C-alpha positions in Angstrom: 47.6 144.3 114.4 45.8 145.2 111.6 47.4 147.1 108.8 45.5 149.1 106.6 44.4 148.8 103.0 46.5 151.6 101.2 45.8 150.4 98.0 42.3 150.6 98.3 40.5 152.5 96.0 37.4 154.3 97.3 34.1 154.1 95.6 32.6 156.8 93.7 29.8 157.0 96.3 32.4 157.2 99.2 34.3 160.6 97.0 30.9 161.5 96.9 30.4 161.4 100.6 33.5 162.7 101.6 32.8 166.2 98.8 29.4 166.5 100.6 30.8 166.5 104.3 33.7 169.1 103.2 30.8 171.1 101.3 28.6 171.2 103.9 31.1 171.7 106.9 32.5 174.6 105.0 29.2 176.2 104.4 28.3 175.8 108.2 31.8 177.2 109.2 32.4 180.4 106.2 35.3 178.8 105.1 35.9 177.6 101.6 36.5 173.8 100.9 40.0 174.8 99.5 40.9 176.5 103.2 39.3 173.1 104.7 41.7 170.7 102.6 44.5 173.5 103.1 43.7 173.1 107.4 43.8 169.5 107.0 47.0 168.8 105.1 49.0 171.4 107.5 47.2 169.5 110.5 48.8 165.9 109.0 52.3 167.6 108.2 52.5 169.0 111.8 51.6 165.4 113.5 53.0 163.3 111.3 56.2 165.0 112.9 56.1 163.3 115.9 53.8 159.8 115.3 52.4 157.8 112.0 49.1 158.9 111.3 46.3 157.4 108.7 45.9 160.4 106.8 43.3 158.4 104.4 40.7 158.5 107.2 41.5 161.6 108.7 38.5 163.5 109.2 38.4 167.7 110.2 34.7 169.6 111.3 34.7 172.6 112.0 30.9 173.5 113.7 29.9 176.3 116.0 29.7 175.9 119.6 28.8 177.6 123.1 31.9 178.3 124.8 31.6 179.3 128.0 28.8 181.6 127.8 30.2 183.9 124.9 27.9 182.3 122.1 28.2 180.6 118.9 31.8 180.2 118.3 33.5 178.2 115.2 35.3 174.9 116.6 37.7 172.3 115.5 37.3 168.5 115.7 40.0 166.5 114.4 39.4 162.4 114.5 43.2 161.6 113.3 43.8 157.5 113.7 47.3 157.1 114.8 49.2 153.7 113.7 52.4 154.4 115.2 54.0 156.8 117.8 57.5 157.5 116.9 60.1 157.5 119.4 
């Protein structure tokens, strides 16, 4: 098993990257990227509850999509690595 590097620092470009993707998926979604952050932190509090998460690579979109016929509605995507499930 590999355990992650949490003493890794991330690049400048990779910060970069990460403030684009919130910027853009908060434009796409009316929501500011202060709400997005909020959303994601309260996501990791709630799960971290029941199994040990890698909060560092946690990733939230929020996109519109067709649901069922009643148009463009905003949706969720959480990719959330989980180390650990706590028992």
């Amino acid at each position: 098993m590999r355990l992650p590097n949490l003493f890794k620092k991330k690049s400048s470009r990779e910060i970069a990257k990460d403030r684009l993707k919130i910027l853009l998926i908060s434009d796409r979604a009316g929501c500011s990227p202060e709400m997005l952050d909020m959303i994601k932190q309260d996501i990791a509090k709630v799960i971290s509850k029941y199994m040990k998460i890698d909060t560092n690579n946690m990733e939230i979109q929020i996109s519109k999509s067709t649901i069922r016929g009643r148009g463009k509605n905003p949706t969720l995507y959480a990719d959330i690595p989980i180390l650990d499930l706590h028992n």
